[in-house]
Amino acid sequence: MLTHRGFSAWIVSEGEQLREYLVAVDADAHRVSCWIPSEAGKSFSVHWKDEGTDVHSCSFISLDGFVVPGRFLFGHGEASRDGIRTGPITERPFIFAEQHIKGE
């Protein structure tokens, strides 16, 4: 689980929390990033938690260059997203895709 300045975040797939690798903290940008293992075709969800900062916050999830609105947390609590809205009442789930590496 990534943790920074009173906030935590993690990814769940197939009911299991995925392990993070190569965690990097950019203190100036207030950003934490990592690498996670994935399997193409499997769904996943993004979870985050305010550990009690008493700071109102809103999250934005960046996936492959796309920004997905998150949820508001009002100084405490936990939220998650498992897809992106495609219409007023429809949502497309987050699905791991095939990775294509240049030169292969």
mmCIF file of N, CA and C in Angstrom:
data_model
loop_
_atom_site.group_PDB
_atom_site.id
_atom_site.type_symbol
_atom_site.label_atom_id
_atom_site.label_comp_id
_atom_site.label_asym_id
_atom_site.label_seq_id
_atom_site.Cartn_x
_atom_site.Cartn_y
_atom_site.Cartn_z
ATOM 1 N N MET A 1 0.845 -1.175 0.000
ATOM 2 C CA MET A 1 0.000 0.000 0.000
ATOM 3 C C MET A 1 0.892 1.240 0.000
ATOM 4 N N LEU A 2 0.605 2.150 -0.928
ATOM 5 C CA LEU A 2 1.337 3.414 -0.971
ATOM 6 C C LEU A 2 0.783 4.341 0.091
ATOM 7 N N THR A 3 1.642 5.042 0.798
ATOM 8 C CA THR A 3 1.213 5.986 1.828
ATOM 9 C C THR A 3 2.064 7.240 1.726
ATOM 10 N N HIS A 4 1.390 8.399 1.795
ATOM 11 C CA HIS A 4 2.101 9.670 1.714
ATOM 12 C C HIS A 4 1.236 10.763 2.331
ATOM 13 N N ARG A 5 1.793 11.492 3.297
ATOM 14 C CA ARG A 5 1.153 12.648 3.912
ATOM 15 C C ARG A 5 -0.269 12.371 4.407
ATOM 16 N N GLY A 6 -0.479 11.199 4.983
ATOM 17 C CA GLY A 6 -1.770 10.872 5.572
ATOM 18 C C GLY A 6 -2.774 10.250 4.624
ATOM 19 N N PHE A 7 -2.347 9.942 3.400
ATOM 20 C CA PHE A 7 -3.222 9.288 2.429
ATOM 21 C C PHE A 7 -2.600 7.962 2.017
ATOM 22 N N SER A 8 -3.437 6.983 1.719
ATOM 23 C CA SER A 8 -2.973 5.680 1.255
ATOM 24 C C SER A 8 -3.717 5.326 -0.027
ATOM 25 N N ALA A 9 -3.076 4.511 -0.875
ATOM 26 C CA ALA A 9 -3.703 4.067 -2.118
ATOM 27 C C ALA A 9 -3.232 2.662 -2.445
ATOM 28 N N TRP A 10 -4.104 1.884 -3.108
ATOM 29 C CA TRP A 10 -3.753 0.523 -3.496
ATOM 30 C C TRP A 10 -4.655 0.065 -4.635
ATOM 31 N N ILE A 11 -4.231 -0.993 -5.317
ATOM 32 C CA ILE A 11 -4.964 -1.565 -6.444
ATOM 33 C C ILE A 11 -5.398 -2.977 -6.056
ATOM 34 N N VAL A 12 -6.644 -3.314 -6.396
ATOM 35 C CA VAL A 12 -7.185 -4.645 -6.130
ATOM 36 C C VAL A 12 -7.585 -5.271 -7.461
ATOM 37 N N SER A 13 -7.215 -6.538 -7.662
ATOM 38 C CA SER A 13 -7.614 -7.294 -8.844
ATOM 39 C C SER A 13 -7.970 -8.703 -8.418
ATOM 40 N N GLU A 14 -9.092 -9.181 -8.919
ATOM 41 C CA GLU A 14 -9.540 -10.532 -8.574
ATOM 42 C C GLU A 14 -9.663 -10.704 -7.055
ATOM 43 N N GLY A 15 -10.041 -9.640 -6.351
ATOM 44 C CA GLY A 15 -10.237 -9.691 -4.910
ATOM 45 C C GLY A 15 -8.973 -9.618 -4.080
ATOM 46 N N GLU A 16 -7.820 -9.457 -4.735
ATOM 47 C CA GLU A 16 -6.536 -9.423 -4.027
ATOM 48 C C GLU A 16 -5.854 -8.070 -4.209
ATOM 49 N N GLN A 17 -5.293 -7.545 -3.125
ATOM 50 C CA GLN A 17 -4.512 -6.319 -3.215
ATOM 51 C C GLN A 17 -3.189 -6.639 -3.896
ATOM 52 N N LEU A 18 -2.842 -5.866 -4.938
ATOM 53 C CA LEU A 18 -1.605 -6.113 -5.682
ATOM 54 C C LEU A 18 -0.416 -5.474 -4.974
ATOM 55 N N ARG A 19 0.702 -6.140 -5.063
ATOM 56 C CA ARG A 19 1.935 -5.640 -4.453
ATOM 57 C C ARG A 19 2.541 -4.538 -5.327
ATOM 58 N N GLU A 20 3.119 -3.521 -4.701
ATOM 59 C CA GLU A 20 3.753 -2.422 -5.420
ATOM 60 C C GLU A 20 5.264 -2.652 -5.483
ATOM 61 N N TYR A 21 5.854 -2.251 -6.612
ATOM 62 C CA TYR A 21 7.294 -2.343 -6.812
ATOM 63 C C TYR A 21 7.825 -0.981 -7.259
ATOM 64 N N LEU A 22 9.094 -0.736 -6.997
ATOM 65 C CA LEU A 22 9.775 0.489 -7.415
ATOM 66 C C LEU A 22 8.987 1.740 -7.025
ATOM 67 N N VAL A 23 8.608 1.795 -5.761
ATOM 68 C CA VAL A 23 7.866 2.947 -5.248
ATOM 69 C C VAL A 23 8.768 4.183 -5.300
ATOM 70 N N ALA A 24 8.242 5.269 -5.860
ATOM 71 C CA ALA A 24 8.997 6.525 -5.963
ATOM 72 C C ALA A 24 8.151 7.655 -5.402
ATOM 73 N N VAL A 25 8.758 8.479 -4.558
ATOM 74 C CA VAL A 25 8.072 9.620 -3.956
ATOM 75 C C VAL A 25 8.683 10.902 -4.520
ATOM 76 N N ASP A 26 7.834 11.739 -5.099
ATOM 77 C CA ASP A 26 8.242 13.068 -5.552
ATOM 78 C C ASP A 26 7.649 14.051 -4.546
ATOM 79 N N ALA A 27 8.439 14.405 -3.537
ATOM 80 C CA ALA A 27 7.946 15.249 -2.447
ATOM 81 C C ALA A 27 7.544 16.636 -2.939
ATOM 82 N N ASP A 28 8.249 17.166 -3.932
ATOM 83 C CA ASP A 28 7.930 18.499 -4.449
ATOM 84 C C ASP A 28 6.567 18.527 -5.137
ATOM 85 N N ALA A 29 6.245 17.475 -5.882
ATOM 86 C CA ALA A 29 4.967 17.398 -6.602
ATOM 87 C C ALA A 29 3.877 16.732 -5.766
ATOM 88 N N HIS A 30 4.245 16.252 -4.563
ATOM 89 C CA HIS A 30 3.300 15.516 -3.703
ATOM 90 C C HIS A 30 2.708 14.335 -4.476
ATOM 91 N N ARG A 31 3.586 13.551 -5.101
ATOM 92 C CA ARG A 31 3.148 12.439 -5.935
ATOM 93 C C ARG A 31 3.936 11.184 -5.576
ATOM 94 N N VAL A 32 3.232 10.065 -5.522
ATOM 95 C CA VAL A 32 3.860 8.767 -5.290
ATOM 96 C C VAL A 32 3.478 7.877 -6.459
ATOM 97 N N SER A 33 4.445 7.162 -7.011
ATOM 98 C CA SER A 33 4.160 6.264 -8.129
ATOM 99 C C SER A 33 4.836 4.919 -7.874
ATOM 100 N N CYS A 34 4.383 3.911 -8.626
ATOM 101 C CA CYS A 34 4.948 2.577 -8.485
ATOM 102 C C CYS A 34 4.609 1.748 -9.717
ATOM 103 N N TRP A 35 5.137 0.560 -9.745
ATOM 104 C CA TRP A 35 4.845 -0.424 -10.773
ATOM 105 C C TRP A 35 4.094 -1.555 -10.090
ATOM 106 N N ILE A 36 3.059 -2.096 -10.747
ATOM 107 C CA ILE A 36 2.315 -3.238 -10.202
ATOM 108 C C ILE A 36 2.247 -4.338 -11.255
ATOM 109 N N PRO A 37 2.205 -5.603 -10.830
ATOM 110 C CA PRO A 37 2.034 -6.688 -11.790
ATOM 111 C C PRO A 37 0.594 -6.712 -12.289
ATOM 112 N N SER A 38 0.411 -7.166 -13.511
ATOM 113 C CA SER A 38 -0.945 -7.247 -14.060
ATOM 114 C C SER A 38 -1.042 -8.412 -15.029
ATOM 115 N N GLU A 39 -2.274 -8.826 -15.286
ATOM 116 C CA GLU A 39 -2.547 -9.855 -16.279
ATOM 117 C C GLU A 39 -3.602 -9.317 -17.224
ATOM 118 N N ALA A 40 -3.274 -9.286 -18.524
ATOM 119 C CA ALA A 40 -4.195 -8.752 -19.523
ATOM 120 C C ALA A 40 -5.559 -9.419 -19.408
ATOM 121 N N GLY A 41 -6.596 -8.581 -19.470
ATOM 122 C CA GLY A 41 -7.964 -9.081 -19.437
ATOM 123 C C GLY A 41 -8.589 -9.112 -18.053
ATOM 124 N N LYS A 42 -7.794 -8.956 -17.011
ATOM 125 C CA LYS A 42 -8.341 -8.966 -15.655
ATOM 126 C C LYS A 42 -8.777 -7.559 -15.243
ATOM 127 N N SER A 43 -9.880 -7.494 -14.515
ATOM 128 C CA SER A 43 -10.381 -6.203 -14.044
ATOM 129 C C SER A 43 -9.636 -5.793 -12.771
ATOM 130 N N PHE A 44 -9.689 -4.493 -12.489
ATOM 131 C CA PHE A 44 -9.053 -3.990 -11.280
ATOM 132 C C PHE A 44 -9.803 -2.769 -10.778
ATOM 133 N N SER A 45 -9.540 -2.426 -9.533
ATOM 134 C CA SER A 45 -10.118 -1.223 -8.932
ATOM 135 C C SER A 45 -9.031 -0.463 -8.198
ATOM 136 N N VAL A 46 -9.207 0.855 -8.143
ATOM 137 C CA VAL A 46 -8.270 1.746 -7.469
ATOM 138 C C VAL A 46 -8.913 2.188 -6.159
ATOM 139 N N HIS A 47 -8.197 2.031 -5.054
ATOM 140 C CA HIS A 47 -8.707 2.368 -3.722
ATOM 141 C C HIS A 47 -7.810 3.424 -3.095
ATOM 142 N N TRP A 48 -8.384 4.303 -2.314
ATOM 143 C CA TRP A 48 -7.600 5.282 -1.570
ATOM 144 C C TRP A 48 -8.305 5.617 -0.268
ATOM 145 N N LYS A 49 -7.506 6.087 0.684
ATOM 146 C CA LYS A 49 -8.011 6.338 2.028
ATOM 147 C C LYS A 49 -7.347 7.571 2.609
ATOM 148 N N ASP A 50 -8.152 8.387 3.261
ATOM 149 C CA ASP A 50 -7.643 9.498 4.052
ATOM 150 C C ASP A 50 -7.550 8.974 5.474
ATOM 151 N N GLU A 51 -6.354 8.945 6.017
ATOM 152 C CA GLU A 51 -6.118 8.354 7.331
ATOM 153 C C GLU A 51 -6.530 9.265 8.484
ATOM 154 N N GLY A 52 -7.233 10.371 8.168
ATOM 155 C CA GLY A 52 -7.686 11.279 9.216
ATOM 156 C C GLY A 52 -6.965 12.607 9.199
ATOM 157 N N THR A 53 -6.734 13.146 8.000
ATOM 158 C CA THR A 53 -5.976 14.396 7.867
ATOM 159 C C THR A 53 -6.801 15.628 8.235
ATOM 160 N N ASP A 54 -8.121 15.503 8.240
ATOM 161 C CA ASP A 54 -9.024 16.635 8.422
ATOM 162 C C ASP A 54 -8.903 17.646 7.285
ATOM 163 N N VAL A 55 -8.380 17.198 6.134
ATOM 164 C CA VAL A 55 -8.263 18.028 4.945
ATOM 165 C C VAL A 55 -9.251 17.516 3.904
ATOM 166 N N HIS A 56 -10.117 18.400 3.396
ATOM 167 C CA HIS A 56 -11.030 17.995 2.330
ATOM 168 C C HIS A 56 -10.211 17.768 1.071
ATOM 169 N N SER A 57 -10.446 16.650 0.398
ATOM 170 C CA SER A 57 -9.647 16.317 -0.772
ATOM 171 C C SER A 57 -10.498 15.686 -1.862
ATOM 172 N N CYS A 58 -9.985 15.752 -3.071
ATOM 173 C CA CYS A 58 -10.612 15.111 -4.216
ATOM 174 C C CYS A 58 -9.513 14.401 -4.991
ATOM 175 N N SER A 59 -9.770 13.205 -5.414
ATOM 176 C CA SER A 59 -8.752 12.452 -6.138
ATOM 177 C C SER A 59 -9.041 12.455 -7.629
ATOM 178 N N PHE A 60 -7.974 12.312 -8.392
ATOM 179 C CA PHE A 60 -8.047 12.105 -9.829
ATOM 180 C C PHE A 60 -7.109 10.957 -10.141
ATOM 181 N N ILE A 61 -7.574 9.993 -10.913
ATOM 182 C CA ILE A 61 -6.796 8.809 -11.235
ATOM 183 C C ILE A 61 -6.282 8.959 -12.661
ATOM 184 N N SER A 62 -4.993 8.794 -12.854
ATOM 185 C CA SER A 62 -4.405 8.872 -14.187
ATOM 186 C C SER A 62 -4.015 7.464 -14.622
ATOM 187 N N LEU A 63 -4.653 6.977 -15.686
ATOM 188 C CA LEU A 63 -4.391 5.635 -16.211
ATOM 189 C C LEU A 63 -4.039 5.740 -17.686
ATOM 190 N N ASP A 64 -2.826 5.397 -18.029
ATOM 191 C CA ASP A 64 -2.378 5.430 -19.422
ATOM 192 C C ASP A 64 -2.671 6.757 -20.098
ATOM 193 N N GLY A 65 -2.474 7.839 -19.365
ATOM 194 C CA GLY A 65 -2.662 9.163 -19.933
ATOM 195 C C GLY A 65 -4.076 9.702 -19.851
ATOM 196 N N PHE A 66 -5.024 8.918 -19.382
ATOM 197 C CA PHE A 66 -6.402 9.368 -19.225
ATOM 198 C C PHE A 66 -6.652 9.709 -17.764
ATOM 199 N N VAL A 67 -7.331 10.806 -17.516
ATOM 200 C CA VAL A 67 -7.664 11.195 -16.146
ATOM 201 C C VAL A 67 -9.108 10.792 -15.866
ATOM 202 N N VAL A 68 -9.277 10.053 -14.786
ATOM 203 C CA VAL A 68 -10.597 9.580 -14.362
ATOM 204 C C VAL A 68 -10.946 10.291 -13.062
ATOM 205 N N PRO A 69 -12.087 10.987 -13.012
ATOM 206 C CA PRO A 69 -12.461 11.628 -11.746
ATOM 207 C C PRO A 69 -12.595 10.588 -10.636
ATOM 208 N N GLY A 70 -12.176 10.979 -9.467
ATOM 209 C CA GLY A 70 -12.259 10.073 -8.321
ATOM 210 C C GLY A 70 -13.462 10.390 -7.456
ATOM 211 N N ARG A 71 -13.229 10.545 -6.188
ATOM 212 C CA ARG A 71 -14.288 10.842 -5.225
ATOM 213 C C ARG A 71 -13.766 11.881 -4.236
ATOM 214 N N PHE A 72 -14.688 12.531 -3.545
ATOM 215 C CA PHE A 72 -14.325 13.477 -2.501
ATOM 216 C C PHE A 72 -14.207 12.745 -1.173
ATOM 217 N N LEU A 73 -13.209 13.116 -0.395
ATOM 218 C CA LEU A 73 -13.072 12.656 0.980
ATOM 219 C C LEU A 73 -12.970 13.913 1.839
ATOM 220 N N PHE A 74 -13.755 13.975 2.858
ATOM 221 C CA PHE A 74 -13.834 15.184 3.673
ATOM 222 C C PHE A 74 -13.053 15.039 4.978
ATOM 223 N N GLY A 75 -11.739 14.800 4.837
ATOM 224 C CA GLY A 75 -10.860 14.726 5.992
ATOM 225 C C GLY A 75 -10.732 13.358 6.615
ATOM 226 N N HIS A 76 -11.482 12.378 6.065
ATOM 227 C CA HIS A 76 -11.383 10.998 6.550
ATOM 228 C C HIS A 76 -12.171 10.105 5.597
ATOM 229 N N GLY A 77 -11.980 8.813 5.708
ATOM 230 C CA GLY A 77 -12.765 7.859 4.928
ATOM 231 C C GLY A 77 -11.984 7.177 3.832
ATOM 232 N N GLU A 78 -12.695 6.350 3.083
ATOM 233 C CA GLU A 78 -12.108 5.519 2.046
ATOM 234 C C GLU A 78 -13.020 5.544 0.826
ATOM 235 N N ALA A 79 -12.430 5.447 -0.355
ATOM 236 C CA ALA A 79 -13.204 5.447 -1.594
ATOM 237 C C ALA A 79 -12.517 4.544 -2.608
ATOM 238 N N SER A 80 -13.218 4.248 -3.700
ATOM 239 C CA SER A 80 -12.629 3.443 -4.767
ATOM 240 C C SER A 80 -13.347 3.722 -6.076
ATOM 241 N N ARG A 81 -12.680 3.360 -7.168
ATOM 242 C CA ARG A 81 -13.262 3.413 -8.503
ATOM 243 C C ARG A 81 -12.883 2.124 -9.195
ATOM 244 N N ASP A 82 -13.832 1.539 -9.925
ATOM 245 C CA ASP A 82 -13.526 0.322 -10.666
ATOM 246 C C ASP A 82 -13.866 0.445 -12.143
ATOM 247 N N GLY A 83 -14.084 1.696 -12.586
ATOM 248 C CA GLY A 83 -14.358 1.910 -13.998
ATOM 249 C C GLY A 83 -14.509 3.382 -14.307
ATOM 250 N N ILE A 84 -14.822 3.653 -15.568
ATOM 251 C CA ILE A 84 -14.994 5.019 -16.043
ATOM 252 C C ILE A 84 -16.375 5.162 -16.661
ATOM 253 N N ARG A 85 -17.025 6.277 -16.378
ATOM 254 C CA ARG A 85 -18.354 6.517 -16.928
ATOM 255 C C ARG A 85 -18.299 6.612 -18.441
ATOM 256 N N THR A 86 -19.247 5.947 -19.082
ATOM 257 C CA THR A 86 -19.372 6.014 -20.530
ATOM 258 C C THR A 86 -20.713 6.633 -20.924
ATOM 259 N N GLY A 87 -21.565 6.890 -19.951
ATOM 260 C CA GLY A 87 -22.869 7.493 -20.172
ATOM 261 C C GLY A 87 -23.483 7.869 -18.840
ATOM 262 N N PRO A 88 -24.683 8.409 -18.866
ATOM 263 C CA PRO A 88 -25.324 8.853 -17.622
ATOM 264 C C PRO A 88 -25.512 7.737 -16.585
ATOM 265 N N ILE A 89 -25.711 6.504 -17.055
ATOM 266 C CA ILE A 89 -25.916 5.405 -16.107
ATOM 267 C C ILE A 89 -25.056 4.179 -16.440
ATOM 268 N N THR A 90 -24.069 4.371 -17.306
ATOM 269 C CA THR A 90 -23.212 3.242 -17.684
ATOM 270 C C THR A 90 -21.760 3.529 -17.331
ATOM 271 N N GLU A 91 -21.030 2.447 -17.097
ATOM 272 C CA GLU A 91 -19.620 2.557 -16.738
ATOM 273 C C GLU A 91 -18.870 1.395 -17.361
ATOM 274 N N ARG A 92 -17.657 1.658 -17.863
ATOM 275 C CA ARG A 92 -16.796 0.617 -18.412
ATOM 276 C C ARG A 92 -15.772 0.258 -17.341
ATOM 277 N N PRO A 93 -15.621 -1.035 -17.027
ATOM 278 C CA PRO A 93 -14.682 -1.412 -15.958
ATOM 279 C C PRO A 93 -13.235 -1.171 -16.363
ATOM 280 N N PHE A 94 -12.382 -0.951 -15.365
ATOM 281 C CA PHE A 94 -10.949 -0.897 -15.599
ATOM 282 C C PHE A 94 -10.488 -2.316 -15.892
ATOM 283 N N ILE A 95 -9.795 -2.509 -17.019
ATOM 284 C CA ILE A 95 -9.296 -3.826 -17.421
ATOM 285 C C ILE A 95 -7.825 -3.686 -17.801
ATOM 286 N N PHE A 96 -6.984 -4.556 -17.278
ATOM 287 C CA PHE A 96 -5.583 -4.562 -17.675
ATOM 288 C C PHE A 96 -5.479 -4.951 -19.154
ATOM 289 N N ALA A 97 -4.653 -4.229 -19.903
ATOM 290 C CA ALA A 97 -4.474 -4.479 -21.332
ATOM 291 C C ALA A 97 -3.128 -5.136 -21.595
ATOM 292 N N GLU A 98 -2.985 -5.663 -22.797
ATOM 293 C CA GLU A 98 -1.697 -6.206 -23.227
ATOM 294 C C GLU A 98 -0.673 -5.088 -23.249
ATOM 295 N N GLN A 99 0.551 -5.388 -22.863
ATOM 296 C CA GLN A 99 1.640 -4.412 -22.911
ATOM 297 C C GLN A 99 2.478 -4.696 -24.151
ATOM 298 N N HIS A 100 2.661 -3.674 -24.977
ATOM 299 C CA HIS A 100 3.494 -3.801 -26.172
ATOM 300 C C HIS A 100 4.749 -2.969 -25.963
ATOM 301 N N ILE A 101 5.878 -3.647 -25.984
ATOM 302 C CA ILE A 101 7.164 -2.995 -25.747
ATOM 303 C C ILE A 101 7.854 -2.791 -27.096
ATOM 304 N N LYS A 102 8.312 -1.567 -27.341
ATOM 305 C CA LYS A 102 8.989 -1.270 -28.607
ATOM 306 C C LYS A 102 10.188 -2.192 -28.783
ATOM 307 N N GLY A 103 10.361 -2.648 -30.002
ATOM 308 C CA GLY A 103 11.507 -3.496 -30.300
ATOM 309 C C GLY A 103 11.235 -4.977 -30.151
ATOM 310 N N GLU A 104 10.047 -5.334 -29.664
ATOM 311 C CA GLU A 104 9.739 -6.768 -29.520
ATOM 312 C C GLU A 104 8.896 -7.243 -30.662
#
